[in-house]
Amino acid sequence: MEASPRFLCGGLQAFAVLQWVFSFLGLGSVCLVALLLALLSRAWILVVLYLLWLYGDRNTPRVGGRRSAWVRNWAIWRHFRDYFPISLVKTAELDPCRNYLFGFHPHGVLVVGAFGNFCTEATGFSRLFPGLRPHLLMLPCWFQIPIFRDYIMTSGLVSSDKASVSYLLSCPGGGQVAVLAVGGPLEALEAKPGALSLRIRNQKGFVKVALEHGAALVPVFSFGENELFRQLPNPPGSCVRRAQEALQSLLSVALPLFHGRLGLLMPFRSPIHTVVGAAIPVQRSPRPSRAQVDALHALYVERLTQLFEEHKERYGVPADRHLVLT
């Protein structure tokens, strides 16, 4: 009898994670098929009306999206959190009167920690950082899929193009947080257990846009992000890696060949501790020079490395392991 509640909780947690994985790997296709079937049925007029509305709404993912506090507080996200589990660690106060650009590291295969912490309230973001509204940046191509784009926006996902980031960082009154997985899709190809490789040396666009709007930069390191899946060996220069990089250039999304528990897409149970660092003040410079960008980028990398070193042993990283910046 004592095992039954634990079994039920485990089942709910597994279901919560599976539906989330399906949402990002299969729901878009389901939405397209459903829309096509409806168009060929007696409900075609509803589809036409939706598509007309969609045309007028096409810029919403670039102007802050359409968040829903109700969706972000769904009970299913608490089961999602508890599966791993996921925790959000605050290290410094953040002024809600300012706008921020959070740099999230590492990307991982599916940025699980970024979604759990910044697209839901399961780990208490609004309680830890009152007055701030996080928006996780996602590749623009995902917002071209009807119905699917409306669903993902309810959690706070917005387009990652420059216009979208600029809109958030220039909002008067502050309180807006743009969360960017700095390493991008290519870093997902390095997301393997034990990996500490960050693709950041040439990633300077986020620094430039922060300077243009005077938005503070905040380094974020998610310990455990790379422990959730296994990947087919794909060392740099291999046929697999070359094919993945070619497809990434063509499709804009990375295609890591990964698997989880029991050979499926179910991630392994491994704790994720997402540590939010202190803000790096940024003086607004509408047309920053290359020297300004380089100097701020170097400071950001220094603060990110410091954040990692200060917390690594607490979250299971041996003292002799260090970040590898590429």
Coordinates of C-alpha atoms in Angstrom, one line a residue:
M1 CA 0.0 0.0 0.0
E2 CA 2.9 2.4 0.7
A3 CA 4.3 1.9 -2.7
S4 CA 1.1 3.0 -4.5
P5 CA 1.4 6.8 -3.9
R6 CA 5.0 6.7 -5.0
F7 CA 4.1 4.7 -8.1
L8 CA 1.3 7.2 -8.9
C9 CA 3.6 10.2 -8.5
G10 CA 6.2 8.5 -10.7
G11 CA 3.6 7.8 -13.4
L12 CA 2.3 11.4 -13.4
Q13 CA 5.9 12.7 -13.6
A14 CA 6.7 10.4 -16.6
F15 CA 3.4 11.5 -18.3
A16 CA 4.2 15.1 -17.8
V17 CA 7.7 14.7 -19.3
L18 CA 6.4 12.6 -22.2
Q19 CA 3.7 15.1 -23.2
W20 CA 6.3 17.9 -23.1
V21 CA 8.8 15.9 -25.4
F22 CA 5.9 15.2 -27.7
S23 CA 4.9 18.8 -27.7
F24 CA 8.2 19.9 -29.2
L25 CA 8.9 16.9 -31.4
G26 CA 5.5 16.0 -32.7
L27 CA 2.8 18.4 -31.8
G28 CA 3.6 20.8 -34.7
S29 CA 3.0 18.1 -37.3
V30 CA -0.2 17.1 -35.6
C31 CA -1.4 20.7 -35.7
L32 CA -0.7 20.9 -39.4
V33 CA -2.5 17.7 -40.2
A34 CA -5.5 18.7 -38.0
L35 CA -5.7 22.0 -39.8
L36 CA -5.6 20.4 -43.2
L37 CA -8.3 17.8 -42.3
A38 CA -10.5 20.6 -40.9
L39 CA -10.0 22.6 -44.2
L40 CA -11.3 19.6 -46.1
S41 CA -14.3 19.2 -43.9
R42 CA -17.4 21.2 -43.2
A43 CA -15.4 23.2 -40.7
W44 CA -13.4 24.8 -43.5
I45 CA -14.9 28.3 -42.9
L46 CA -13.5 28.2 -39.3
V47 CA -10.1 27.4 -40.7
V48 CA -10.3 30.3 -43.2
L49 CA -11.3 32.7 -40.4
Y50 CA -8.4 31.4 -38.2
L51 CA -5.9 31.9 -41.1
L52 CA -7.2 35.5 -41.7
W53 CA -6.8 36.2 -37.9
L54 CA -3.4 34.5 -38.0
Y55 CA -2.2 36.9 -40.8
G56 CA -3.2 39.8 -38.6
D57 CA -1.5 38.2 -35.6
R58 CA 1.7 37.3 -37.4
N59 CA 4.0 39.7 -35.6
T60 CA 2.9 38.7 -32.0
P61 CA 5.9 36.4 -31.5
R62 CA 8.1 39.4 -32.1
V63 CA 6.3 41.8 -29.7
G64 CA 6.4 39.9 -26.4
G65 CA 4.1 37.0 -27.4
R66 CA 0.9 36.1 -25.5
R67 CA 1.7 34.7 -22.1
S68 CA -0.9 32.9 -20.0
A69 CA -0.5 32.8 -16.2
W70 CA -3.0 30.0 -16.1
V71 CA -1.0 27.8 -18.5
R72 CA 2.3 28.6 -16.7
N73 CA 0.8 27.5 -13.4
W74 CA -0.7 24.2 -14.7
A75 CA -0.2 21.4 -12.1
I76 CA 1.4 19.2 -14.8
W77 CA 4.5 21.4 -14.8
R78 CA 5.1 20.6 -11.1
H79 CA 5.1 16.9 -12.0
F80 CA 7.5 17.8 -14.9
R81 CA 9.8 19.6 -12.4
D82 CA 9.7 16.7 -9.9
Y83 CA 10.7 14.1 -12.5
F84 CA 14.3 15.2 -12.7
P85 CA 14.0 17.3 -10.4
I86 CA 14.6 20.9 -11.5
S87 CA 15.5 23.7 -9.2
L88 CA 16.1 27.4 -9.7
V89 CA 18.9 29.0 -7.7
K90 CA 19.0 32.8 -7.1
T91 CA 22.4 34.3 -6.2
A92 CA 21.6 38.0 -6.4
E93 CA 18.7 40.5 -6.4
L94 CA 17.5 41.8 -9.7
D95 CA 15.9 45.2 -10.0
P96 CA 12.4 44.9 -11.6
C97 CA 12.7 48.4 -13.0
R98 CA 15.4 47.2 -15.5
N99 CA 15.3 44.9 -18.5
Y100 CA 17.6 41.9 -18.7
L101 CA 19.1 39.5 -21.1
F102 CA 19.7 36.1 -19.5
G103 CA 22.4 34.0 -21.2
F104 CA 21.5 30.3 -20.6
H105 CA 24.3 27.7 -20.6
P106 CA 24.6 25.0 -21.8
H107 CA 22.0 24.5 -24.5
G108 CA 21.5 20.7 -23.8
V109 CA 19.6 18.6 -26.2
L110 CA 16.1 20.1 -25.5
V111 CA 16.9 23.1 -23.1
V112 CA 14.9 21.3 -20.4
G113 CA 16.1 23.6 -17.6
A114 CA 15.3 26.7 -19.5
F115 CA 11.7 25.6 -20.1
G116 CA 11.1 24.3 -16.6
N117 CA 12.4 27.5 -14.9
F118 CA 11.4 30.3 -17.3
C119 CA 8.3 29.0 -19.1
T120 CA 6.5 27.7 -16.1
E121 CA 6.1 28.7 -12.4
A122 CA 6.9 25.2 -11.2
T123 CA 10.2 26.4 -9.7
G124 CA 8.9 29.7 -8.4
F125 CA 10.5 32.3 -10.8
S126 CA 7.9 35.0 -10.0
R127 CA 8.4 34.4 -6.3
L128 CA 12.2 34.5 -6.5
F129 CA 12.3 37.5 -8.9
P130 CA 9.1 39.5 -8.3
G131 CA 8.3 42.0 -11.0
L132 CA 10.2 40.2 -13.8
R133 CA 8.6 38.5 -16.8
P134 CA 10.8 35.9 -18.5
H135 CA 10.5 35.1 -22.2
L136 CA 12.4 32.2 -23.6
L137 CA 13.7 32.9 -27.1
M138 CA 13.0 30.2 -29.7
L139 CA 13.9 29.9 -33.4
P140 CA 11.5 31.9 -35.6
C141 CA 10.6 28.8 -37.7
W142 CA 8.6 27.3 -34.9
F143 CA 6.2 30.3 -35.0
Q144 CA 5.3 29.6 -38.6
I145 CA 3.3 26.5 -37.6
P146 CA -0.4 27.4 -37.1
I147 CA -2.0 26.5 -33.7
F148 CA 1.3 25.2 -32.4
R149 CA 2.7 28.8 -32.3
D150 CA -0.3 29.9 -30.3
Y151 CA 0.2 27.1 -27.7
I152 CA 3.9 27.7 -27.2
M153 CA 3.4 31.4 -26.7
T154 CA 1.2 30.8 -23.7
S155 CA 4.2 29.7 -21.8
G156 CA 6.2 32.8 -22.6
L157 CA 8.1 31.5 -25.7
V158 CA 8.9 34.2 -28.3
S159 CA 10.8 34.5 -31.5
S160 CA 14.6 34.7 -31.2
D161 CA 15.1 37.2 -34.1
K162 CA 16.7 40.5 -33.4
A163 CA 13.4 42.5 -33.6
S164 CA 11.9 40.3 -30.9
V165 CA 14.9 40.7 -28.6
S166 CA 15.0 44.5 -29.2
Y167 CA 11.3 44.8 -28.4
L168 CA 11.7 43.2 -25.0
L169 CA 14.9 45.0 -24.1
S170 CA 13.5 48.4 -25.0
C171 CA 10.2 48.1 -23.1
P172 CA 9.7 51.2 -20.9
G173 CA 9.4 50.6 -17.2
G174 CA 11.6 47.5 -17.3
G175 CA 10.7 44.1 -15.9
Q176 CA 11.3 42.2 -19.1
V177 CA 13.7 39.2 -19.3
A178 CA 14.8 37.7 -22.6
V179 CA 16.3 34.3 -22.0
L180 CA 18.7 33.1 -24.7
A181 CA 20.4 29.8 -25.1
V182 CA 23.7 31.4 -26.2
G183 CA 25.3 28.3 -27.7
G184 CA 22.4 27.9 -30.2
P185 CA 21.4 24.7 -32.0
L186 CA 25.0 23.6 -32.8
E187 CA 25.8 23.4 -29.1
A188 CA 23.1 20.8 -28.8
L189 CA 25.4 18.5 -30.8
E190 CA 27.8 18.6 -27.9
A191 CA 25.2 17.8 -25.2
K192 CA 26.5 14.6 -23.7
P193 CA 26.9 13.4 -20.2
G194 CA 29.9 15.0 -18.5
A195 CA 30.4 17.5 -21.4
L196 CA 31.4 21.0 -20.3
S197 CA 31.9 22.5 -23.7
L198 CA 30.3 25.9 -24.4
R199 CA 30.0 27.5 -27.8
I200 CA 30.6 31.1 -26.9
R201 CA 33.8 32.5 -28.2
N202 CA 32.3 33.9 -31.4
Q203 CA 28.8 34.4 -30.0
K204 CA 28.7 38.1 -29.6
G205 CA 25.4 39.2 -31.1
F206 CA 23.6 39.0 -27.8
V207 CA 26.3 41.3 -26.2
K208 CA 25.8 43.8 -29.0
V209 CA 22.0 44.0 -28.7
A210 CA 22.4 44.4 -24.9
L211 CA 24.7 47.4 -25.5
E212 CA 22.2 48.9 -28.0
H213 CA 19.5 48.9 -25.4
G214 CA 21.4 49.2 -22.2
A215 CA 20.0 45.9 -20.9
A216 CA 21.9 44.2 -18.1
L217 CA 23.4 40.8 -18.9
V218 CA 22.9 37.9 -16.5
P219 CA 24.9 34.7 -16.9
V220 CA 22.9 31.5 -16.1
F221 CA 24.4 28.0 -15.8
S222 CA 22.2 25.0 -15.7
F223 CA 24.1 22.1 -13.9
G224 CA 22.9 18.7 -15.1
E225 CA 21.5 19.9 -18.5
N226 CA 23.8 17.6 -20.4
E227 CA 23.1 14.5 -18.4
L228 CA 19.6 13.9 -19.7
F229 CA 20.2 12.1 -23.0
R230 CA 22.8 10.0 -24.7
Q231 CA 23.9 10.8 -28.3
L232 CA 25.2 8.8 -31.2
P233 CA 29.0 9.4 -31.4
N234 CA 29.5 12.5 -33.6
P235 CA 33.1 13.8 -33.1
P236 CA 34.0 17.0 -35.0
G237 CA 35.0 16.0 -38.6
S238 CA 33.0 12.7 -38.6
C239 CA 30.5 11.9 -41.3
V240 CA 27.7 12.2 -38.7
R241 CA 28.8 15.6 -37.5
R242 CA 29.2 17.0 -41.1
A243 CA 25.8 15.8 -42.0
Q244 CA 24.3 17.4 -38.8
E245 CA 26.0 20.7 -39.5
A246 CA 24.9 20.7 -43.1
L247 CA 21.3 20.1 -42.1
Q248 CA 21.5 22.7 -39.4
S249 CA 22.6 25.3 -42.0
L250 CA 19.7 24.2 -44.2
L251 CA 16.9 23.8 -41.7
S252 CA 18.1 26.3 -38.9
V253 CA 17.5 23.5 -36.3
A254 CA 20.0 21.0 -35.0
L255 CA 19.3 17.3 -35.3
P256 CA 21.1 15.5 -32.5
L257 CA 20.7 11.7 -32.7
F258 CA 19.8 11.1 -29.1
H259 CA 18.0 8.7 -26.9
G260 CA 16.9 8.4 -23.3
R261 CA 15.7 5.8 -20.9
L262 CA 14.9 2.3 -22.4
G263 CA 16.2 3.5 -25.8
L264 CA 13.3 6.0 -26.1
L265 CA 13.1 9.8 -26.0
M266 CA 12.3 9.8 -22.3
P267 CA 15.1 11.7 -20.6
F268 CA 17.1 10.1 -17.8
R269 CA 16.2 11.2 -14.3
S270 CA 19.0 13.6 -13.3
P271 CA 18.8 16.7 -11.2
I272 CA 19.0 20.1 -12.9
H273 CA 20.1 23.0 -10.9
T274 CA 19.8 26.3 -12.8
V275 CA 21.9 29.0 -11.2
V276 CA 21.1 32.6 -12.0
G277 CA 24.1 34.9 -11.5
A278 CA 24.4 38.6 -10.7
A279 CA 23.5 41.2 -13.3
I280 CA 26.3 42.9 -15.3
P281 CA 25.4 46.5 -15.7
V282 CA 25.5 47.7 -19.3
Q283 CA 25.7 51.4 -20.4
R284 CA 23.5 52.0 -23.4
S285 CA 25.3 52.6 -26.7
P286 CA 23.0 52.7 -29.7
R287 CA 25.9 52.0 -32.1
P288 CA 28.5 50.1 -30.1
S289 CA 32.0 49.7 -31.4
R290 CA 33.7 46.4 -31.9
A291 CA 36.0 47.2 -29.0
Q292 CA 32.9 47.8 -26.7
V293 CA 31.4 44.5 -27.8
D294 CA 34.6 42.6 -27.3
A295 CA 35.2 44.1 -23.8
L296 CA 31.7 43.4 -22.6
H297 CA 31.8 39.9 -24.1
A298 CA 35.1 39.2 -22.2
L299 CA 33.5 40.4 -19.0
Y300 CA 30.5 38.2 -19.5
V301 CA 32.6 35.1 -20.1
E302 CA 34.6 35.9 -17.0
R303 CA 31.5 36.2 -14.9
L304 CA 30.0 33.1 -16.4
T305 CA 33.2 31.1 -15.6
Q306 CA 33.2 32.5 -12.1
L307 CA 29.6 31.5 -11.6
F308 CA 30.4 28.0 -12.7
E309 CA 33.5 27.6 -10.6
E310 CA 31.8 28.9 -7.4
H311 CA 28.9 26.4 -7.7
K312 CA 30.3 23.3 -9.5
E313 CA 31.3 21.2 -6.5
R314 CA 28.0 21.8 -4.9
Y315 CA 26.2 20.3 -7.9
G316 CA 28.4 17.3 -8.6
V317 CA 31.2 18.6 -10.9
P318 CA 34.7 17.5 -9.7
A319 CA 37.0 20.3 -8.6
D320 CA 39.5 19.5 -11.4
R321 CA 36.8 19.9 -14.2
H322 CA 36.6 23.3 -16.0
L323 CA 34.6 24.8 -18.8
V324 CA 35.8 24.4 -22.3
L325 CA 35.0 27.5 -24.4
T326 CA 34.8 27.0 -28.1

